[in-house]
């Protein structure tokens, strides 16, 4: 199974001989650097590039191209080498693009000699950079791993090599660029494209920017289009769910080698007969044919993507966009009907001759009839689109993997601890008042880029306004435990750790699923001393990891440092927090997500009002969610106020204990 890495994620390499395949859409230079335990290149002979493509255990291509294969034999790498960095750079002085902005996102895969992919990474988010470290293979405690890096350099190869400590960086970069330019000048131009019908295949590539967590936005999937005509006013009530669209399927579509044509005249097949090219992404399942006069039957996974997980993710966000558009069209049509009726009634009332009498009554009746006809027509279109979305949701929901599924899904009954981190996580559902029973899963990308704030205060919804403060605090803690349990369940064993601060010990019953199953490595911290100890430990971890990453010495971290991602649940804030603890908490909220430390606050903002504006940046940095249904989320496209509901275990269900027990058992089995 291929591990689809995100930036900073690593994956073990169980063997020694590998190929690194690169697809970039445009010609790029592929090379590699060797570095020691301190992350430094000891000289130009530790750089493999087109002018010097062979090093012990390493071979890189001799020319710039859109597709590359690099050969690596880890057993032949010198003992002094602790890291092999795979670099990509745009050729200089050949009339090509000068930066990765607007180009297809480079796709890099580590494969066995038989073409089986072990790990892959799509290098997204590049803009003005013209060189990038895509991957690194590094030695850790005698074993090799691959890490997705994605570090770009606007200064090109020279800046990249200089950042790795090579004194002759500028001279070597110039020599590489000169060798590449000479090679391109000697190369034979590509043959003209085959005319349609001659069996040619057009190569396409797509890329997208990374999404921020807590944003609602994504690629369109299947379902009704439901676009609104005219301009729809926008607004941002509550917390905005808007943001950049999530990345579309990573990397270009591989192209099969051209086949020779009998009698000459066709392109030559240079494909090695013993090497099978990487297979293109599996197409989505075909929908069954529709009956005449009826829409096509929806199919789970009927969206773009390289894996079923990615197709389902894109399909869910497509459903969200379709619901937003069709609802916007309906509301716009109703607003138009209201405005038109008001104008017609104003004309009737402005004329004294038709203001009273049968003529006036007839004009009013006609205006209201037109209004009703327009509203009925808009409602019929909305109902048609909503029916299609409901049918799609009924097919998609049972097919969702554990990370995307609700706690009432049967998928949890056969739960097994995963071996890979999923691309996203379900935080709950969102819906609109036009069809409250149509719930769209609210998915956020992993790893989290924002902390979470479970608001235990009073909310404006009917359910929240009627609940007493004690019940709201208990519901908020239940919501936090459900989210923490899902995060533990979707990460591989030992790669995610939950810590709890409960100063007064008031959340003992809500924390039972975590404490009774052994999912918590340490008991919840209580009292001022416990708060101080946990915050100091996590603050030190953030400092150490930041320094290691900035200094390029991530392998020099203390051996006893827990490198798993951390989630800190804070209950009853600010009780038990002094000024120093509050400052540390703000630091973790700001700096923690970038190095794998995430914050989940369970708090009522009113309880912390004595701090005044000091805590405003803290609340703004967190994604606010509620323990009961509340319409505090908004999208910036059309200004809908979306009602959010948390994803909780059914009443009386033991699903949390079942899943967390499996997590604790797997962690013990792996010694983590």
PDB file of N, CA and C in Angstrom, residues 144-205:
ATOM      1  N   UNK A 144      16.608   3.245   7.644  1.00  0.00           N
ATOM      2  CA  UNK A 144      16.384   4.344   6.709  1.00  0.00           C
ATOM      3  C   UNK A 144      14.891   4.659   6.626  1.00  0.00           C
ATOM      4  N   UNK A 145      14.594   5.960   6.498  1.00  0.00           N
ATOM      5  CA  UNK A 145      13.227   6.428   6.310  1.00  0.00           C
ATOM      6  C   UNK A 145      13.208   7.483   5.207  1.00  0.00           C
ATOM      7  N   UNK A 146      12.016   7.749   4.681  1.00  0.00           N
ATOM      8  CA  UNK A 146      11.836   8.821   3.700  1.00  0.00           C
ATOM      9  C   UNK A 146      10.923   9.864   4.330  1.00  0.00           C
ATOM     10  N   UNK A 147      11.262  11.136   4.119  1.00  0.00           N
ATOM     11  CA  UNK A 147      10.450  12.231   4.649  1.00  0.00           C
ATOM     12  C   UNK A 147      10.088  13.189   3.513  1.00  0.00           C
ATOM     13  N   UNK A 148       8.837  13.631   3.492  1.00  0.00           N
ATOM     14  CA  UNK A 148       8.406  14.666   2.555  1.00  0.00           C
ATOM     15  C   UNK A 148       8.868  16.023   3.080  1.00  0.00           C
ATOM     16  N   UNK A 149       9.632  16.758   2.277  1.00  0.00           N
ATOM     17  CA  UNK A 149      10.213  18.028   2.725  1.00  0.00           C
ATOM     18  C   UNK A 149       9.493  19.211   2.081  1.00  0.00           C
ATOM     19  N   UNK A 150       9.592  19.354   0.750  1.00  0.00           N
ATOM     20  CA  UNK A 150       8.898  20.440   0.063  1.00  0.00           C
ATOM     21  C   UNK A 150       9.452  21.817   0.362  1.00  0.00           C
ATOM     22  N   UNK A 151      10.757  21.932   0.680  1.00  0.00           N
ATOM     23  CA  UNK A 151      11.370  23.227   0.985  1.00  0.00           C
ATOM     24  C   UNK A 151      11.840  23.885  -0.304  1.00  0.00           C
ATOM     25  N   UNK A 152      11.229  25.019  -0.659  1.00  0.00           N
ATOM     26  CA  UNK A 152      11.570  25.710  -1.899  1.00  0.00           C
ATOM     27  C   UNK A 152      12.536  26.856  -1.686  1.00  0.00           C
ATOM     28  N   UNK A 153      13.203  27.268  -2.778  1.00  0.00           N
ATOM     29  CA  UNK A 153      14.192  28.347  -2.734  1.00  0.00           C
ATOM     30  C   UNK A 153      13.985  29.258  -3.932  1.00  0.00           C
ATOM     31  N   UNK A 154      13.684  30.533  -3.654  1.00  0.00           N
ATOM     32  CA  UNK A 154      13.524  31.499  -4.741  1.00  0.00           C
ATOM     33  C   UNK A 154      14.863  31.822  -5.391  1.00  0.00           C
ATOM     34  N   UNK A 155      15.953  31.599  -4.672  1.00  0.00           N
ATOM     35  CA  UNK A 155      17.277  31.873  -5.221  1.00  0.00           C
ATOM     36  C   UNK A 155      17.836  30.749  -6.062  1.00  0.00           C
ATOM     37  N   UNK A 156      17.066  29.715  -6.307  1.00  0.00           N
ATOM     38  CA  UNK A 156      17.483  28.643  -7.186  1.00  0.00           C
ATOM     39  C   UNK A 156      18.469  27.683  -6.541  1.00  0.00           C
ATOM     40  N   UNK A 157      19.216  26.974  -7.413  1.00  0.00           N
ATOM     41  CA  UNK A 157      20.154  25.964  -6.941  1.00  0.00           C
ATOM     42  C   UNK A 157      21.209  26.541  -6.006  1.00  0.00           C
ATOM     43  N   UNK A 158      21.696  27.728  -6.309  1.00  0.00           N
ATOM     44  CA  UNK A 158      22.741  28.320  -5.476  1.00  0.00           C
ATOM     45  C   UNK A 158      22.258  28.502  -4.044  1.00  0.00           C
ATOM     46  N   UNK A 159      21.045  29.014  -3.883  1.00  0.00           N
ATOM     47  CA  UNK A 159      20.502  29.217  -2.542  1.00  0.00           C
ATOM     48  C   UNK A 159      20.264  27.884  -1.845  1.00  0.00           C
ATOM     49  N   UNK A 160      19.820  26.886  -2.590  1.00  0.00           N
ATOM     50  CA  UNK A 160      19.569  25.565  -2.005  1.00  0.00           C
ATOM     51  C   UNK A 160      20.867  24.949  -1.487  1.00  0.00           C
ATOM     52  N   UNK A 161      21.906  24.970  -2.321  1.00  0.00           N
ATOM     53  CA  UNK A 161      23.176  24.371  -1.920  1.00  0.00           C
ATOM     54  C   UNK A 161      23.842  25.152  -0.793  1.00  0.00           C
ATOM     55  N   UNK A 162      23.705  26.467  -0.840  1.00  0.00           N
ATOM     56  CA  UNK A 162      24.282  27.283   0.226  1.00  0.00           C
ATOM     57  C   UNK A 162      23.588  27.006   1.556  1.00  0.00           C
ATOM     58  N   UNK A 163      22.266  26.790   1.518  1.00  0.00           N
ATOM     59  CA  UNK A 163      21.522  26.509   2.741  1.00  0.00           C
ATOM     60  C   UNK A 163      21.958  25.184   3.362  1.00  0.00           C
ATOM     61  N   UNK A 164      22.503  24.274   2.543  1.00  0.00           N
ATOM     62  CA  UNK A 164      22.981  23.002   3.058  1.00  0.00           C
ATOM     63  C   UNK A 164      24.460  23.039   3.436  1.00  0.00           C
ATOM     64  N   UNK A 165      25.032  24.231   3.459  1.00  0.00           N
ATOM     65  CA  UNK A 165      26.380  24.394   3.995  1.00  0.00           C
ATOM     66  C   UNK A 165      27.501  24.166   3.013  1.00  0.00           C
ATOM     67  N   UNK A 166      27.237  24.237   1.709  1.00  0.00           N
ATOM     68  CA  UNK A 166      28.290  24.034   0.715  1.00  0.00           C
ATOM     69  C   UNK A 166      28.968  25.368   0.408  1.00  0.00           C
ATOM     70  N   UNK A 167      30.260  25.533   0.674  1.00  0.00           N
ATOM     71  CA  UNK A 167      30.918  26.830   0.412  1.00  0.00           C
ATOM     72  C   UNK A 167      30.942  27.203  -1.066  1.00  0.00           C
ATOM     73  N   UNK A 168      31.111  26.199  -1.951  1.00  0.00           N
ATOM     74  CA  UNK A 168      31.206  26.481  -3.382  1.00  0.00           C
ATOM     75  C   UNK A 168      29.825  26.419  -4.048  1.00  0.00           C
ATOM     76  N   UNK A 169      28.771  26.844  -3.349  1.00  0.00           N
ATOM     77  CA  UNK A 169      27.406  26.688  -3.849  1.00  0.00           C
ATOM     78  C   UNK A 169      27.198  27.422  -5.170  1.00  0.00           C
ATOM     79  N   UNK A 170      27.633  28.668  -5.263  1.00  0.00           N
ATOM     80  CA  UNK A 170      27.388  29.448  -6.476  1.00  0.00           C
ATOM     81  C   UNK A 170      28.130  28.857  -7.674  1.00  0.00           C
ATOM     82  N   UNK A 171      29.394  28.456  -7.478  1.00  0.00           N
ATOM     83  CA  UNK A 171      30.162  27.904  -8.586  1.00  0.00           C
ATOM     84  C   UNK A 171      29.570  26.576  -9.062  1.00  0.00           C
ATOM     85  N   UNK A 172      29.171  25.716  -8.130  1.00  0.00           N
ATOM     86  CA  UNK A 172      28.608  24.435  -8.540  1.00  0.00           C
ATOM     87  C   UNK A 172      27.266  24.622  -9.233  1.00  0.00           C
ATOM     88  N   UNK A 173      26.423  25.537  -8.733  1.00  0.00           N
ATOM     89  CA  UNK A 173      25.134  25.797  -9.384  1.00  0.00           C
ATOM     90  C   UNK A 173      25.337  26.286 -10.810  1.00  0.00           C
ATOM     91  N   UNK A 174      26.338  27.161 -11.024  1.00  0.00           N
ATOM     92  CA  UNK A 174      26.619  27.649 -12.374  1.00  0.00           C
ATOM     93  C   UNK A 174      27.080  26.511 -13.282  1.00  0.00           C
ATOM     94  N   UNK A 175      27.919  25.612 -12.758  1.00  0.00           N
ATOM     95  CA  UNK A 175      28.391  24.481 -13.564  1.00  0.00           C
ATOM     96  C   UNK A 175      27.235  23.550 -13.929  1.00  0.00           C
ATOM     97  N   UNK A 176      26.318  23.312 -12.991  1.00  0.00           N
ATOM     98  CA  UNK A 176      25.163  22.455 -13.276  1.00  0.00           C
ATOM     99  C   UNK A 176      24.281  23.087 -14.349  1.00  0.00           C
ATOM    100  N   UNK A 177      23.991  24.380 -14.203  1.00  0.00           N
ATOM    101  CA  UNK A 177      23.139  25.059 -15.184  1.00  0.00           C
ATOM    102  C   UNK A 177      23.780  25.068 -16.573  1.00  0.00           C
ATOM    103  N   UNK A 178      25.108  25.233 -16.626  1.00  0.00           N
ATOM    104  CA  UNK A 178      25.794  25.232 -17.919  1.00  0.00           C
ATOM    105  C   UNK A 178      25.723  23.850 -18.564  1.00  0.00           C
ATOM    106  N   UNK A 179      25.935  22.799 -17.775  1.00  0.00           N
ATOM    107  CA  UNK A 179      25.861  21.445 -18.324  1.00  0.00           C
ATOM    108  C   UNK A 179      24.463  21.125 -18.820  1.00  0.00           C
ATOM    109  N   UNK A 180      23.441  21.565 -18.085  1.00  0.00           N
ATOM    110  CA  UNK A 180      22.058  21.312 -18.503  1.00  0.00           C
ATOM    111  C   UNK A 180      21.742  22.081 -19.781  1.00  0.00           C
ATOM    112  N   UNK A 181      22.189  23.341 -19.856  1.00  0.00           N
ATOM    113  CA  UNK A 181      21.921  24.139 -21.062  1.00  0.00           C
ATOM    114  C   UNK A 181      22.591  23.521 -22.286  1.00  0.00           C
ATOM    115  N   UNK A 182      23.828  23.034 -22.129  1.00  0.00           N
ATOM    116  CA  UNK A 182      24.501  22.390 -23.259  1.00  0.00           C
ATOM    117  C   UNK A 182      23.778  21.110 -23.672  1.00  0.00           C
ATOM    118  N   UNK A 183      23.289  20.357 -22.689  1.00  0.00           N
ATOM    119  CA  UNK A 183      22.561  19.141 -23.015  1.00  0.00           C
ATOM    120  C   UNK A 183      21.273  19.425 -23.756  1.00  0.00           C
ATOM    121  N   UNK A 184      20.555  20.473 -23.336  1.00  0.00           N
ATOM    122  CA  UNK A 184      19.309  20.834 -24.026  1.00  0.00           C
ATOM    123  C   UNK A 184      19.597  21.294 -25.443  1.00  0.00           C
ATOM    124  N   UNK A 185      20.702  22.030 -25.627  1.00  0.00           N
ATOM    125  CA  UNK A 185      21.043  22.503 -26.975  1.00  0.00           C
ATOM    126  C   UNK A 185      21.354  21.338 -27.908  1.00  0.00           C
ATOM    127  N   UNK A 186      21.893  20.228 -27.340  1.00  0.00           N
ATOM    128  CA  UNK A 186      22.220  19.079 -28.180  1.00  0.00           C
ATOM    129  C   UNK A 186      21.031  18.150 -28.403  1.00  0.00           C
ATOM    130  N   UNK A 187      19.954  18.339 -27.647  1.00  0.00           N
ATOM    131  CA  UNK A 187      18.843  17.391 -27.706  1.00  0.00           C
ATOM    132  C   UNK A 187      18.035  17.567 -28.981  1.00  0.00           C
ATOM    133  N   UNK A 188      17.391  16.490 -29.418  1.00  0.00           N
ATOM    134  CA  UNK A 188      16.548  16.506 -30.611  1.00  0.00           C
ATOM    135  C   UNK A 188      15.171  17.018 -30.226  1.00  0.00           C
ATOM    136  N   UNK A 189      14.589  17.939 -31.000  1.00  0.00           N
ATOM    137  CA  UNK A 189      13.263  18.437 -30.650  1.00  0.00           C
ATOM    138  C   UNK A 189      12.240  17.306 -30.635  1.00  0.00           C
ATOM    139  N   UNK A 190      11.224  17.463 -29.776  1.00  0.00           N
ATOM    140  CA  UNK A 190      10.165  16.461 -29.687  1.00  0.00           C
ATOM    141  C   UNK A 190       9.368  16.441 -30.981  1.00  0.00           C
ATOM    142  N   UNK A 191       8.892  15.281 -31.418  1.00  0.00           N
ATOM    143  CA  UNK A 191       8.093  15.211 -32.637  1.00  0.00           C
ATOM    144  C   UNK A 191       6.770  15.929 -32.454  1.00  0.00           C
ATOM    145  N   UNK A 192       6.170  16.395 -33.559  1.00  0.00           N
ATOM    146  CA  UNK A 192       4.874  17.067 -33.438  1.00  0.00           C
ATOM    147  C   UNK A 192       3.826  16.099 -32.920  1.00  0.00           C
ATOM    148  N   UNK A 193       2.774  16.599 -32.245  1.00  0.00           N
ATOM    149  CA  UNK A 193       1.742  15.714 -31.705  1.00  0.00           C
ATOM    150  C   UNK A 193       1.011  14.987 -32.817  1.00  0.00           C
ATOM    151  N   UNK A 194       0.596  13.763 -32.510  1.00  0.00           N
ATOM    152  CA  UNK A 194      -0.160  12.988 -33.484  1.00  0.00           C
ATOM    153  C   UNK A 194      -1.529  13.610 -33.699  1.00  0.00           C
ATOM    154  N   UNK A 195      -2.053  13.533 -34.905  1.00  0.00           N
ATOM    155  CA  UNK A 195      -3.395  14.064 -35.145  1.00  0.00           C
ATOM    156  C   UNK A 195      -4.424  13.237 -34.406  1.00  0.00           C
ATOM    157  N   UNK A 196      -5.617  13.816 -34.152  1.00  0.00           N
ATOM    158  CA  UNK A 196      -6.660  13.069 -33.452  1.00  0.00           C
ATOM    159  C   UNK A 196      -6.984  11.772 -34.181  1.00  0.00           C
ATOM    160  N   UNK A 197      -7.180  10.726 -33.363  1.00  0.00           N
ATOM    161  CA  UNK A 197      -7.532   9.434 -33.942  1.00  0.00           C
ATOM    162  C   UNK A 197      -6.352   8.542 -34.199  1.00  0.00           C
ATOM    163  N   UNK A 198      -5.113   9.032 -33.996  1.00  0.00           N
ATOM    164  CA  UNK A 198      -3.927   8.219 -34.243  1.00  0.00           C
ATOM    165  C   UNK A 198      -3.395   7.562 -32.979  1.00  0.00           C
ATOM    166  N   UNK A 199      -4.184   7.545 -31.963  1.00  0.00           N
ATOM    167  CA  UNK A 199      -3.766   6.834 -30.751  1.00  0.00           C
ATOM    168  C   UNK A 199      -2.923   7.649 -29.819  1.00  0.00           C
ATOM    169  N   UNK A 200      -2.748   8.963 -30.101  1.00  0.00           N
ATOM    170  CA  UNK A 200      -1.969   9.772 -29.174  1.00  0.00           C
ATOM    171  C   UNK A 200      -2.722   9.992 -27.886  1.00  0.00           C
ATOM    172  N   UNK A 201      -2.000  10.205 -26.796  1.00  0.00           N
ATOM    173  CA  UNK A 201      -2.604  10.455 -25.493  1.00  0.00           C
ATOM    174  C   UNK A 201      -2.129  11.805 -25.007  1.00  0.00           C
ATOM    175  N   UNK A 202      -3.041  12.648 -24.634  1.00  0.00           N
ATOM    176  CA  UNK A 202      -2.705  13.972 -24.137  1.00  0.00           C
ATOM    177  C   UNK A 202      -2.390  13.863 -22.660  1.00  0.00           C
ATOM    178  N   UNK A 203      -1.276  14.382 -22.240  1.00  0.00           N
ATOM    179  CA  UNK A 203      -0.867  14.314 -20.854  1.00  0.00           C
ATOM    180  C   UNK A 203      -1.416  15.515 -20.115  1.00  0.00           C
ATOM    181  N   UNK A 204      -2.060  15.284 -19.021  1.00  0.00           N
ATOM    182  CA  UNK A 204      -2.623  16.367 -18.233  1.00  0.00           C
ATOM    183  C   UNK A 204      -2.033  16.328 -16.853  1.00  0.00           C
ATOM    184  N   UNK A 205      -2.056  17.474 -16.199  1.00  0.00           N
ATOM    185  CA  UNK A 205      -1.573  17.546 -14.827  1.00  0.00           C
ATOM    186  C   UNK A 205      -2.399  18.563 -14.088  1.00  0.00           C
TER     187      UNK A 205
END
